[in-house]
PDB file of N, CA and C and ligand atoms in Angstrom:
ATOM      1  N   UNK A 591      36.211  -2.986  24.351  1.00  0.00           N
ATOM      2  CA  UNK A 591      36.901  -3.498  23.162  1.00  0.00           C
ATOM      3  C   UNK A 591      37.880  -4.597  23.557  1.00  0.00           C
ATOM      4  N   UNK A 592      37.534  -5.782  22.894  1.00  0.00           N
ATOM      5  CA  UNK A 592      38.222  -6.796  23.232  1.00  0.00           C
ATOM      6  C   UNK A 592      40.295  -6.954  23.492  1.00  0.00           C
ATOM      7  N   UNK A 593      40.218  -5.789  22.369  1.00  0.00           N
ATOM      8  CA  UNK A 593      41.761  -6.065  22.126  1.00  0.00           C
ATOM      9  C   UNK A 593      42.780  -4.784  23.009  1.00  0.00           C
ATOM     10  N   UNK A 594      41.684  -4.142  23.720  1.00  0.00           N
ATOM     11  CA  UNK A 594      42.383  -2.872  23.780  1.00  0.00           C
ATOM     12  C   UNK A 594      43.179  -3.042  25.119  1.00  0.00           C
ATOM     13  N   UNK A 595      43.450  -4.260  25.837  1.00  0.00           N
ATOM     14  CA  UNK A 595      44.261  -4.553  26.890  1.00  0.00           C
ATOM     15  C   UNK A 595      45.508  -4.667  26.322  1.00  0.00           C
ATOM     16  N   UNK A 596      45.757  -5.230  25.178  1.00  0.00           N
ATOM     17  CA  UNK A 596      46.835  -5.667  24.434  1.00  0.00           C
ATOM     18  C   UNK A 596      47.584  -4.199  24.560  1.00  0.00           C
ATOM     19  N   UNK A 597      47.022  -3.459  24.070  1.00  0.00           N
ATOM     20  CA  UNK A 597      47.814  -2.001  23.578  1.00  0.00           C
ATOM     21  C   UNK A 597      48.583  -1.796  24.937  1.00  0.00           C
ATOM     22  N   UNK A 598      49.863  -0.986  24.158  1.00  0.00           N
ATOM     23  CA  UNK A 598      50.688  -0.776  25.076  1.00  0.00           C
ATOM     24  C   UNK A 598      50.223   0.987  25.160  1.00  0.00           C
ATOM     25  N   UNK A 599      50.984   1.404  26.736  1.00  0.00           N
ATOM     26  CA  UNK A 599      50.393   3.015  26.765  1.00  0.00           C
ATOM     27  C   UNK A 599      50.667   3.812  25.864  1.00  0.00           C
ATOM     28  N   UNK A 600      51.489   3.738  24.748  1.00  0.00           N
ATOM     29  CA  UNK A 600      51.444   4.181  23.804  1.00  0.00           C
ATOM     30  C   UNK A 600      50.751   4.762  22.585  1.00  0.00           C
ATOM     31  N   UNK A 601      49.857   3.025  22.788  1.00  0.00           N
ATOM     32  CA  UNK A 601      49.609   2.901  21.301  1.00  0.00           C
ATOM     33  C   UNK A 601      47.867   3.357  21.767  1.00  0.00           C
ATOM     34  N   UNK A 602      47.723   3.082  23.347  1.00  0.00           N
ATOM     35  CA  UNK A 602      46.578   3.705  23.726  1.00  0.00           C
ATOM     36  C   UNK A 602      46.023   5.068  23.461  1.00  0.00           C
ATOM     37  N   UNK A 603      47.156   6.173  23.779  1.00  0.00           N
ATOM     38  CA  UNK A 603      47.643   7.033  23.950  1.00  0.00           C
ATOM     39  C   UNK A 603      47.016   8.105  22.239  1.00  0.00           C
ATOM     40  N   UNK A 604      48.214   7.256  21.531  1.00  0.00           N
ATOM     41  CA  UNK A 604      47.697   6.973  19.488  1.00  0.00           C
ATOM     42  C   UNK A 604      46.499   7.338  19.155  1.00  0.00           C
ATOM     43  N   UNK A 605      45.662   6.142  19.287  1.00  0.00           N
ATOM     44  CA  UNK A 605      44.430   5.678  18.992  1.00  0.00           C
ATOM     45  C   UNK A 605      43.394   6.488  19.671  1.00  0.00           C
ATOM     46  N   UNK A 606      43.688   7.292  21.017  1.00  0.00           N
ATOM     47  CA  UNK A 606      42.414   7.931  21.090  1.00  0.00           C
ATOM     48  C   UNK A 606      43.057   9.535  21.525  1.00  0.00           C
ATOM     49  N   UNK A 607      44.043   9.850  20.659  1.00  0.00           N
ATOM     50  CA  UNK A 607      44.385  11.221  19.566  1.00  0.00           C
ATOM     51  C   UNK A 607      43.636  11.395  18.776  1.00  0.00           C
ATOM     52  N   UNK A 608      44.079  10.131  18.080  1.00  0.00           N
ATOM     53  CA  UNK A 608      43.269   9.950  16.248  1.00  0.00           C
ATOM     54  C   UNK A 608      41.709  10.023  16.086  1.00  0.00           C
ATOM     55  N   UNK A 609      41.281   8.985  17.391  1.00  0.00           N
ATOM     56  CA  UNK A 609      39.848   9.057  17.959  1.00  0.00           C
ATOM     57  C   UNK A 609      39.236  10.129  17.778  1.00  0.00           C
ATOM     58  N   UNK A 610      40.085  11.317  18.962  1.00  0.00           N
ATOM     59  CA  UNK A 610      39.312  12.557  19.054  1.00  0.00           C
ATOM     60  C   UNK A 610      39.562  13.455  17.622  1.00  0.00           C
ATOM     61  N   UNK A 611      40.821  12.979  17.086  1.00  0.00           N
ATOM     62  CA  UNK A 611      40.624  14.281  16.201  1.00  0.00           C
ATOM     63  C   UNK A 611      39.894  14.376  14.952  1.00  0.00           C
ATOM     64  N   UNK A 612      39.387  12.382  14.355  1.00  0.00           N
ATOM     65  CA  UNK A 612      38.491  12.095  14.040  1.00  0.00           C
ATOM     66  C   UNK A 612      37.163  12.921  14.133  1.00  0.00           C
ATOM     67  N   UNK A 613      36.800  12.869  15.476  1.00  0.00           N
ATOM     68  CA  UNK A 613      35.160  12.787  15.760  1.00  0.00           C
ATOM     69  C   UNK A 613      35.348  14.615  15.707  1.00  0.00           C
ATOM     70  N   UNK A 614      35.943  15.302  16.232  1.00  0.00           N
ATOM     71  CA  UNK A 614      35.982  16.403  16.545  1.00  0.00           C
ATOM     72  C   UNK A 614      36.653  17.662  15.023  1.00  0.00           C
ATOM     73  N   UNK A 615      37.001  16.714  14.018  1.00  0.00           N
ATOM     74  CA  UNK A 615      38.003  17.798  13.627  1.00  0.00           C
ATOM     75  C   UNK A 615      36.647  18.290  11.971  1.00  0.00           C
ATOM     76  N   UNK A 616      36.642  19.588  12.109  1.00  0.00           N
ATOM     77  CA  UNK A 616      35.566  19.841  11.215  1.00  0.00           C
ATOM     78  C   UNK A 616      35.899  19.563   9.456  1.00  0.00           C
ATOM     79  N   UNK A 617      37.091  19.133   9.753  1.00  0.00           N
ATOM     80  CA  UNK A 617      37.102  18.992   8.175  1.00  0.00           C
ATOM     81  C   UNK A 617      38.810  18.038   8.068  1.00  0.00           C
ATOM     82  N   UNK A 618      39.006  17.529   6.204  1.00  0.00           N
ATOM     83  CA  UNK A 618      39.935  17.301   6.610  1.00  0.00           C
ATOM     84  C   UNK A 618      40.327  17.158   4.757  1.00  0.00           C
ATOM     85  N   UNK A 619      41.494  17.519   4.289  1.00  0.00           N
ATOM     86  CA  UNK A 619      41.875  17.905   3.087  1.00  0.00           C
ATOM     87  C   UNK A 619      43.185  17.371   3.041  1.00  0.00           C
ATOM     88  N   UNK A 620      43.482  16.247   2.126  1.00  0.00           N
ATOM     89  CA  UNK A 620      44.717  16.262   1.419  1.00  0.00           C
ATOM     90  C   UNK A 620      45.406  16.753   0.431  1.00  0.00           C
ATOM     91  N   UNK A 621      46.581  17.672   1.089  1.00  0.00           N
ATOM     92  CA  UNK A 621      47.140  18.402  -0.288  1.00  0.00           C
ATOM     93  C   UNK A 621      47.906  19.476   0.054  1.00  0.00           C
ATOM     94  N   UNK A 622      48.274  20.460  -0.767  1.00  0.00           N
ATOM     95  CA  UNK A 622      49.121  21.784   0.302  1.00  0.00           C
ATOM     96  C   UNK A 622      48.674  22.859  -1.111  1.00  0.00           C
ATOM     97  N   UNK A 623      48.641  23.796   0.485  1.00  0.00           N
ATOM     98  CA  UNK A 623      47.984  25.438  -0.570  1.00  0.00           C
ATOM     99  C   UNK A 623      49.241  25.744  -1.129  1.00  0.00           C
ATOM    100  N   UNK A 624      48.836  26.371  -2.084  1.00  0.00           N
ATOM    101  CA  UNK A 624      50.122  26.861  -3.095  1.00  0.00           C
ATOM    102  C   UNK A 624      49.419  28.324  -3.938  1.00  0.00           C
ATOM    103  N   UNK A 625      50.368  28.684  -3.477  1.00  0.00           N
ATOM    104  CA  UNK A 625      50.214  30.789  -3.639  1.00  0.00           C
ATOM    105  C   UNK A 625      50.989  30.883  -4.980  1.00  0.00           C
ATOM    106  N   UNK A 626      50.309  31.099  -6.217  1.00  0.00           N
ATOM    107  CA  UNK A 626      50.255  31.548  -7.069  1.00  0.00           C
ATOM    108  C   UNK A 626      50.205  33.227  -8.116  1.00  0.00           C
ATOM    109  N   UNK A 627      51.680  33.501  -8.250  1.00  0.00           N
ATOM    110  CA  UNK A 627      51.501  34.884  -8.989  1.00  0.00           C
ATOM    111  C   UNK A 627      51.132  35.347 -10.052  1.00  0.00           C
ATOM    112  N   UNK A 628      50.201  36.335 -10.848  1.00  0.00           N
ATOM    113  CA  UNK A 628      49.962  36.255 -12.047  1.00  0.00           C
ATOM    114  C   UNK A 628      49.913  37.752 -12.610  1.00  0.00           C
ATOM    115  N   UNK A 629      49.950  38.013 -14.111  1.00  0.00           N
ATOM    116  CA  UNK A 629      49.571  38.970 -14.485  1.00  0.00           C
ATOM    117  C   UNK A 629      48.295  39.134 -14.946  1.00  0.00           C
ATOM    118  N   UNK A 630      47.861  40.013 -15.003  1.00  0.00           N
ATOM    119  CA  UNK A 630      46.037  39.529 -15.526  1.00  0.00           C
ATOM    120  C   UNK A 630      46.092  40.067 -17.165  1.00  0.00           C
ATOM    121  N   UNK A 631      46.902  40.574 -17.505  1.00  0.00           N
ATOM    122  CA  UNK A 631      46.948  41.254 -18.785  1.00  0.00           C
ATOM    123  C   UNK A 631      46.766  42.301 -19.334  1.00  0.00           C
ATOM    124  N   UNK A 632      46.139  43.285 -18.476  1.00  0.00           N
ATOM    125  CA  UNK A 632      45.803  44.603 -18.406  1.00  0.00           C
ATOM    126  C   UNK A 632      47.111  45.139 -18.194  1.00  0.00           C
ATOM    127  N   UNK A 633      47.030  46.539 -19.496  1.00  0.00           N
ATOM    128  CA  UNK A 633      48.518  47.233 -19.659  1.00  0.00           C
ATOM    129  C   UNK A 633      48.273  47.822 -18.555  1.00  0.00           C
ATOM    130  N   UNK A 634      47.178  48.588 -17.676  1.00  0.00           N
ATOM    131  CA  UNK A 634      47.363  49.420 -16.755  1.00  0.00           C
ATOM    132  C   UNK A 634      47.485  49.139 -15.239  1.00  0.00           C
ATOM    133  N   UNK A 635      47.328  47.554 -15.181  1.00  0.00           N
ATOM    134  CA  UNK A 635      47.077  47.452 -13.621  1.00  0.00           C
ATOM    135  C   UNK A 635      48.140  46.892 -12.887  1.00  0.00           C
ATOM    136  N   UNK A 636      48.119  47.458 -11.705  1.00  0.00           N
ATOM    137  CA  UNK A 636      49.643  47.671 -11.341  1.00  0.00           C
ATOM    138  C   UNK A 636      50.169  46.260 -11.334  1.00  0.00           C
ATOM    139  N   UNK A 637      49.813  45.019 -11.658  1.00  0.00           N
ATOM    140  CA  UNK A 637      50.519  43.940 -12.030  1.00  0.00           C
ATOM    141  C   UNK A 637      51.352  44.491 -13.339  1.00  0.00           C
ATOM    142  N   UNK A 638      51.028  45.296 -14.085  1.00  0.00           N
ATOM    143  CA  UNK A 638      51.697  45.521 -15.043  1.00  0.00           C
ATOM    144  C   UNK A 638      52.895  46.756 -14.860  1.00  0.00           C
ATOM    145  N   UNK A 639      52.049  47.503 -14.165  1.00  0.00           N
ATOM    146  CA  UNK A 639      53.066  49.031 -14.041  1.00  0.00           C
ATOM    147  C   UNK A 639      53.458  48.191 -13.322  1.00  0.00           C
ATOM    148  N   UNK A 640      53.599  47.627 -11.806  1.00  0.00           N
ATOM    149  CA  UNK A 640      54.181  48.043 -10.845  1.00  0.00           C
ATOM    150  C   UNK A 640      55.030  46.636 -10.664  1.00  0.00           C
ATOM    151  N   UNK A 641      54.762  45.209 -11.181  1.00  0.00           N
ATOM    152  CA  UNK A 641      55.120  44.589 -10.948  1.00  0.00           C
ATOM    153  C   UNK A 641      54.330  43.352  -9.810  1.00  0.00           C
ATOM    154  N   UNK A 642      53.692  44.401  -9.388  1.00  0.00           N
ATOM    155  CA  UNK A 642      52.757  43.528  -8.122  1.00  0.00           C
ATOM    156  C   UNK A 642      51.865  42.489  -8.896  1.00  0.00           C
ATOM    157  N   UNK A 643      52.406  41.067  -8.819  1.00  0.00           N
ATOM    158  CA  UNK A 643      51.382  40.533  -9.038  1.00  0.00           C
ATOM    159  C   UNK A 643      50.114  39.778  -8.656  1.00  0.00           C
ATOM    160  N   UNK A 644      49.483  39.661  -9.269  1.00  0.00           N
ATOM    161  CA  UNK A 644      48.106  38.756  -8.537  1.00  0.00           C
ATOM    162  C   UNK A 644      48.447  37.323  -7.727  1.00  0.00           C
ATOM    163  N   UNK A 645      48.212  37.415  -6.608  1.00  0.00           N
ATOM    164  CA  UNK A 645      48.203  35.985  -5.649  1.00  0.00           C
ATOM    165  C   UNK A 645      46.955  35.411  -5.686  1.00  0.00           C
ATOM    166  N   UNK A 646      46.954  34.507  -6.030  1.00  0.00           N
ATOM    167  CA  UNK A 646      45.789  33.606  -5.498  1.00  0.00           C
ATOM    168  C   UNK A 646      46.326  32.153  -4.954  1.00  0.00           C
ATOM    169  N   UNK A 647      45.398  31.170  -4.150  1.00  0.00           N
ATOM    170  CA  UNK A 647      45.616  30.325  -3.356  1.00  0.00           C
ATOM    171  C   UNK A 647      45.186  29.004  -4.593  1.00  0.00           C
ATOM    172  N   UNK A 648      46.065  28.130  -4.491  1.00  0.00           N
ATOM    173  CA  UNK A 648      45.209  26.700  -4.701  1.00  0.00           C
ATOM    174  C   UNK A 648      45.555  25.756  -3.748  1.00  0.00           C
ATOM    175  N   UNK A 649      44.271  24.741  -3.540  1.00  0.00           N
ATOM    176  CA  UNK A 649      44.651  22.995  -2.939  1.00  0.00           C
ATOM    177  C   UNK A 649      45.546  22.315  -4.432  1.00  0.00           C
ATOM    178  N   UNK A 650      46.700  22.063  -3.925  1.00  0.00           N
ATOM    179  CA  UNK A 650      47.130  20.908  -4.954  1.00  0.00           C
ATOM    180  C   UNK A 650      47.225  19.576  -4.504  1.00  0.00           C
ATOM    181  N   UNK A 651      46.919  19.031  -4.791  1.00  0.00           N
ATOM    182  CA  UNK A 651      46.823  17.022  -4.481  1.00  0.00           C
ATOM    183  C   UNK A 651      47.312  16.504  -5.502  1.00  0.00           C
ATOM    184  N   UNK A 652      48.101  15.406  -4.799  1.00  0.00           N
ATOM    185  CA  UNK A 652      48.852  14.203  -5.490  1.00  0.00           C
ATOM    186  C   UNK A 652      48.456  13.227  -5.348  1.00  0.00           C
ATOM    187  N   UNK A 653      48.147  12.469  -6.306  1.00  0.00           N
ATOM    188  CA  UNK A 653      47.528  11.029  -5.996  1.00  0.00           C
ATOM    189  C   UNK A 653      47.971  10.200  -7.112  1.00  0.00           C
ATOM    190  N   UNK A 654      48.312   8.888  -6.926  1.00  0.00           N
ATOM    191  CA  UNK A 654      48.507   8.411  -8.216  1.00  0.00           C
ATOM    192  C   UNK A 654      49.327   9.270  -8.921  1.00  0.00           C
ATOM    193  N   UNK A 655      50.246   9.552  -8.612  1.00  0.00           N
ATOM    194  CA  UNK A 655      51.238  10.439  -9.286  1.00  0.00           C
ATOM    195  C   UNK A 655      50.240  11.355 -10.538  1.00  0.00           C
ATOM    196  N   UNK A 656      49.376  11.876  -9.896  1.00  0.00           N
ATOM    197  CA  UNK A 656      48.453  12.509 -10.876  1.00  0.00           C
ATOM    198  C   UNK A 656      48.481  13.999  -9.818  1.00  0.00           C
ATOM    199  N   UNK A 657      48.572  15.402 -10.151  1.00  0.00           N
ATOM    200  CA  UNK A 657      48.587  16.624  -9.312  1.00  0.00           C
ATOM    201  C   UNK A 657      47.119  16.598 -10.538  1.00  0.00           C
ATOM    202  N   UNK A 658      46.269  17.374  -9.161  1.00  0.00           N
ATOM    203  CA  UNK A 658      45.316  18.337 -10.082  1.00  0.00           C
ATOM    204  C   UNK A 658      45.289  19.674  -8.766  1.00  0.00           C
ATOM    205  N   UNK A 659      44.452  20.509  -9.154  1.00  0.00           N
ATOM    206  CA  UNK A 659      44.219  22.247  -8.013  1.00  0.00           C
ATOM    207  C   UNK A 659      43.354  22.388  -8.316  1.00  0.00           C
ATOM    208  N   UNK A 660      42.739  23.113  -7.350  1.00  0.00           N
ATOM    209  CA  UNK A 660      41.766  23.530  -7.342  1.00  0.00           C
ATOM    210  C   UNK A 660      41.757  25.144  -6.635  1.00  0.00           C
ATOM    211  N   UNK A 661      40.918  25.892  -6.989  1.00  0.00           N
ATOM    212  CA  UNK A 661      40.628  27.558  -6.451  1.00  0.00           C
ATOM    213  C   UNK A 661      40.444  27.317  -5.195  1.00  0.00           C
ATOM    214  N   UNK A 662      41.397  28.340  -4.514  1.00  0.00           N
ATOM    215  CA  UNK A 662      40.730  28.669  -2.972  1.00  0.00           C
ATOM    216  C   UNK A 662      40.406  30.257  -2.928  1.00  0.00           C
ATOM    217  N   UNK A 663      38.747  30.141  -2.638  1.00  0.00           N
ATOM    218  CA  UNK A 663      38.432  31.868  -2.366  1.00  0.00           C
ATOM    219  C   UNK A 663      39.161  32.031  -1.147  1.00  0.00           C
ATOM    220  N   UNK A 664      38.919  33.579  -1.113  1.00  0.00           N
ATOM    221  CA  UNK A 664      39.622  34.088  -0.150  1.00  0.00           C
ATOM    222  C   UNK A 664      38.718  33.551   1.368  1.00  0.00           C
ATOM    223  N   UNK A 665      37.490  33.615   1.768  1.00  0.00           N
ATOM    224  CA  UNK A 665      37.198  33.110   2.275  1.00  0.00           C
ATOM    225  C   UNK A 665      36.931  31.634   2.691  1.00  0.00           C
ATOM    226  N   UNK A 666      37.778  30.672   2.248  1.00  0.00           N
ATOM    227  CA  UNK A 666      37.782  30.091   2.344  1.00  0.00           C
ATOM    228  C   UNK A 666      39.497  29.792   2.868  1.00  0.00           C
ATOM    229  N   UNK A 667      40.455  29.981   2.702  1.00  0.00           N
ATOM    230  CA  UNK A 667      41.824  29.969   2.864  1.00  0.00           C
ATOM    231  C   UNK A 667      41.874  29.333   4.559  1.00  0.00           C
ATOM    232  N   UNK A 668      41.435  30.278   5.668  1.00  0.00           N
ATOM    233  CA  UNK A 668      41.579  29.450   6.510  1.00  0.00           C
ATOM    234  C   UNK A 668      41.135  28.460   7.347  1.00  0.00           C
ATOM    235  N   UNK A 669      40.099  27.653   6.717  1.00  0.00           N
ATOM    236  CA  UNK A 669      39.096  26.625   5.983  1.00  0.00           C
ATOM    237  C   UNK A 669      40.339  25.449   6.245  1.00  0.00           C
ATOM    238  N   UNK A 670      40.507  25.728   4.806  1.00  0.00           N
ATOM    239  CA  UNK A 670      41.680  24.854   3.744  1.00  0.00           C
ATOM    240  C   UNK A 670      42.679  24.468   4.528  1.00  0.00           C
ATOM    241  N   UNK A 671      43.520  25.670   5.275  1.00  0.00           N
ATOM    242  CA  UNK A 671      44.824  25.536   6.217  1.00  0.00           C
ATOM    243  C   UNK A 671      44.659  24.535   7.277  1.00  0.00           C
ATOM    244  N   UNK A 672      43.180  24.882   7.727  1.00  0.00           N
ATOM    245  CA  UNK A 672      42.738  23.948   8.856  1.00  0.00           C
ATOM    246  C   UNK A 672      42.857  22.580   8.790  1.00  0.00           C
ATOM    247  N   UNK A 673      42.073  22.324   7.827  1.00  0.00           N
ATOM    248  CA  UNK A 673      41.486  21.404   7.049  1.00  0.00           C
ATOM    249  C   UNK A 673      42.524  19.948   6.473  1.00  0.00           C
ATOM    250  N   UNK A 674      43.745  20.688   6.328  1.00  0.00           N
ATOM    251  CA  UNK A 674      44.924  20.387   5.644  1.00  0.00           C
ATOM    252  C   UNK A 674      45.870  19.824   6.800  1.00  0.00           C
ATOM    253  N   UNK A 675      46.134  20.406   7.869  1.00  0.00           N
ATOM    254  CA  UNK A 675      46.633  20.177   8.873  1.00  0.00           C
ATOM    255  C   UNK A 675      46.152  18.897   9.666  1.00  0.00           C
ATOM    256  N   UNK A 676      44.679  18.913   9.636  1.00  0.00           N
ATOM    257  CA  UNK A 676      44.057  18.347  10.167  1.00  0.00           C
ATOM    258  C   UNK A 676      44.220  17.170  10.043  1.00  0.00           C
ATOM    259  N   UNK A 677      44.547  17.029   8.180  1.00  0.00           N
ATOM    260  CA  UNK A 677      44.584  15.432   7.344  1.00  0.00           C
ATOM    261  C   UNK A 677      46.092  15.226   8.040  1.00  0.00           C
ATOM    262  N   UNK A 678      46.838  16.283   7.807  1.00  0.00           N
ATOM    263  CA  UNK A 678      48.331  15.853   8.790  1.00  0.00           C
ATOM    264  C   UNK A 678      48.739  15.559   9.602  1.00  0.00           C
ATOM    265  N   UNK A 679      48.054  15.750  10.469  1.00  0.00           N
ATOM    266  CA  UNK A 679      48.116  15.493  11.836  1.00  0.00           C
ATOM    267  C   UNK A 679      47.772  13.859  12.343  1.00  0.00           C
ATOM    268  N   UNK A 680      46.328  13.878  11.739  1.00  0.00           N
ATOM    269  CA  UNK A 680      45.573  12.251  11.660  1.00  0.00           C
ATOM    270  C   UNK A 680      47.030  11.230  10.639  1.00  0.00           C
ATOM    271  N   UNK A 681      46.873  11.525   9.767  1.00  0.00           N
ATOM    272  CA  UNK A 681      48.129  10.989   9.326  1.00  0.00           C
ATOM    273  C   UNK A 681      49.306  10.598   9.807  1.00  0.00           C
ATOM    274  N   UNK A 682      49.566  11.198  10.716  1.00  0.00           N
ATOM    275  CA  UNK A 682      51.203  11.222  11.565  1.00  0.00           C
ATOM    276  C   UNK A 682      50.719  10.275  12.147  1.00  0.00           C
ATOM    277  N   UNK A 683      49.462  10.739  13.002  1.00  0.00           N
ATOM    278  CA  UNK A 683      49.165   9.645  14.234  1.00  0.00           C
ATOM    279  C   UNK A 683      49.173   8.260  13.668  1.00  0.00           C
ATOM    280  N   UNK A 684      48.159   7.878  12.605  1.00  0.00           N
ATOM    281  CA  UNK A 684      48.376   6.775  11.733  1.00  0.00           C
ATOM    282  C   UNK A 684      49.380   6.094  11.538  1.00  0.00           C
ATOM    283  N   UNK A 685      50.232   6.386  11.016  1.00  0.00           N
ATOM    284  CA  UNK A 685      51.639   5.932  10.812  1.00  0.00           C
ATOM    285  C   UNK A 685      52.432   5.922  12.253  1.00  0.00           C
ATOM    286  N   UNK A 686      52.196   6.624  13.456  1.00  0.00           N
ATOM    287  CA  UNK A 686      53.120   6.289  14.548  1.00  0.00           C
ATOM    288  C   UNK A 686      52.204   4.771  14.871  1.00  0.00           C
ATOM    289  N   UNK A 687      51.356   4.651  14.686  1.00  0.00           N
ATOM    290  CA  UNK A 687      50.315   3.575  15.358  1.00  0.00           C
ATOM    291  C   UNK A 687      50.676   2.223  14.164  1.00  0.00           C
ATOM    292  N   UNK A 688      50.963   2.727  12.883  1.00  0.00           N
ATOM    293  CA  UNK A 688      51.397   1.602  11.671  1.00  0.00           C
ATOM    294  C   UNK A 688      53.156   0.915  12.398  1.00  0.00           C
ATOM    295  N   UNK A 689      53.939   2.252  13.178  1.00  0.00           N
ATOM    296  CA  UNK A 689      55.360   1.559  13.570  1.00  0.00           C
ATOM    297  C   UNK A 689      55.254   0.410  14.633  1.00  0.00           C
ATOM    298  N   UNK A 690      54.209   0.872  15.619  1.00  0.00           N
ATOM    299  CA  UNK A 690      53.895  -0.102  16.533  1.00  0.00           C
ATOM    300  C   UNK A 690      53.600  -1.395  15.777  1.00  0.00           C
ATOM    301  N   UNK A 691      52.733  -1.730  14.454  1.00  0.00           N
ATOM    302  CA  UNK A 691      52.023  -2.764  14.071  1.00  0.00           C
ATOM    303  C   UNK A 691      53.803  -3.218  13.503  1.00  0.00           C
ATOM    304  N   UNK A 692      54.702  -2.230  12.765  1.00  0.00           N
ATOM    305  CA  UNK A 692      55.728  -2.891  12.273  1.00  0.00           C
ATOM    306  C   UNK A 692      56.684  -3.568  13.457  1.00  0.00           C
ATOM    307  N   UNK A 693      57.019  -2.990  14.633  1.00  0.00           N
ATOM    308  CA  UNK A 693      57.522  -3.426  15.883  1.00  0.00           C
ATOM    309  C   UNK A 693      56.957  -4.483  16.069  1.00  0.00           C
ATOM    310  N   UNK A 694      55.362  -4.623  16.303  1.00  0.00           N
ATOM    311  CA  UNK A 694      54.991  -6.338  16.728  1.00  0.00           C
ATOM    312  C   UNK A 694      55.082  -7.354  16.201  1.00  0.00           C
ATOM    313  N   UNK A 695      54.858  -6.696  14.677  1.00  0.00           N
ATOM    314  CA  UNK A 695      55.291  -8.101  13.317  1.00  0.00           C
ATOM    315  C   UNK A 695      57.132  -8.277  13.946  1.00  0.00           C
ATOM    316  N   UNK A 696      57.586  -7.849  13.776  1.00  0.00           N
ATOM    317  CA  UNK A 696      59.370  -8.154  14.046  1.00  0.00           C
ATOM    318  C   UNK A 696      59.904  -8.672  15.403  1.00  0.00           C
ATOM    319  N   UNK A 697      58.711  -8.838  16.418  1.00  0.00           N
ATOM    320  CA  UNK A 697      58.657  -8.823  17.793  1.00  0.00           C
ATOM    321  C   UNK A 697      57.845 -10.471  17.823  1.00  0.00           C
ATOM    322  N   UNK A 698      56.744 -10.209  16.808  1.00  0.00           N
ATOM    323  CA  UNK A 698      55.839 -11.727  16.718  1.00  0.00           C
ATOM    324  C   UNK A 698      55.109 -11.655  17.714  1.00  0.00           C
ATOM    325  N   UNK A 699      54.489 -10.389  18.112  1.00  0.00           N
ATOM    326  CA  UNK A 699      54.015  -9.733  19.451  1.00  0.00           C
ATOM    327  C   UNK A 699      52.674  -9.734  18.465  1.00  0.00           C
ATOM    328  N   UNK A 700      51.589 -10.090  19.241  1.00  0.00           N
ATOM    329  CA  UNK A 700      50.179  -9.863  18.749  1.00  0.00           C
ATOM    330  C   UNK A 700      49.496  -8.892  19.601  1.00  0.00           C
TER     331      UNK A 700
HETATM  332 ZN1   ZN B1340      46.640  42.890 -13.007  1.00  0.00          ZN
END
């Protein structure tokens, strides 16, 4: 790769994080699970006697200042967690690799 002398050990460093976690990472989800309590409506079930209520999981995403959710089965939950992290992680790296691009613009460093 033509440009990849330029990179400093850093940004080397960055780029083939992101690389691997790219090629390697089985999935990847923007958004955060959100544990939800409910009653189901039944006078007898212990959401009602007892107070215990129903948990369930959703993905919520923001985009465009728009939230929508979606169901997470139970088998699926640590899927999602993975999945979610995964987009976080790549993300971080992204943006440490975007400060470098803001450092060289202010530097006039190509
Ligand atoms: Zn119930």
């Amino acid at each position: 790769m033509k440009h990849r002398g330029t990179w400093s050990k850093k940004e080397r460093s960055l780029r083939s994080q992101l690389h691997r976690l790219v090629a390697t990472a089985d999935g990847f989800v923007h958004g955060s699970v959100i544990e939800m309590a409910r009653v189901c409506g039944n006078p007898r079930c212990k959401c009602a006697l007892k107070g215990e209520k129903h948990v369930s999981l959703y993905l919520g995403q923001t985009r465009k200042r728009k939230t929508r959710m979606k169901y997470i089965p139970k088998g699926w939950e640590a899927r999602i967690r993975r999945w979610e992290l995964n987009y976080r992680k790549a993300s971080d790296l992204l943006e440490e690799i975007s400060d470098d691009g803001w450092s060289k613009l202010s530097a006039r460093k190509e």
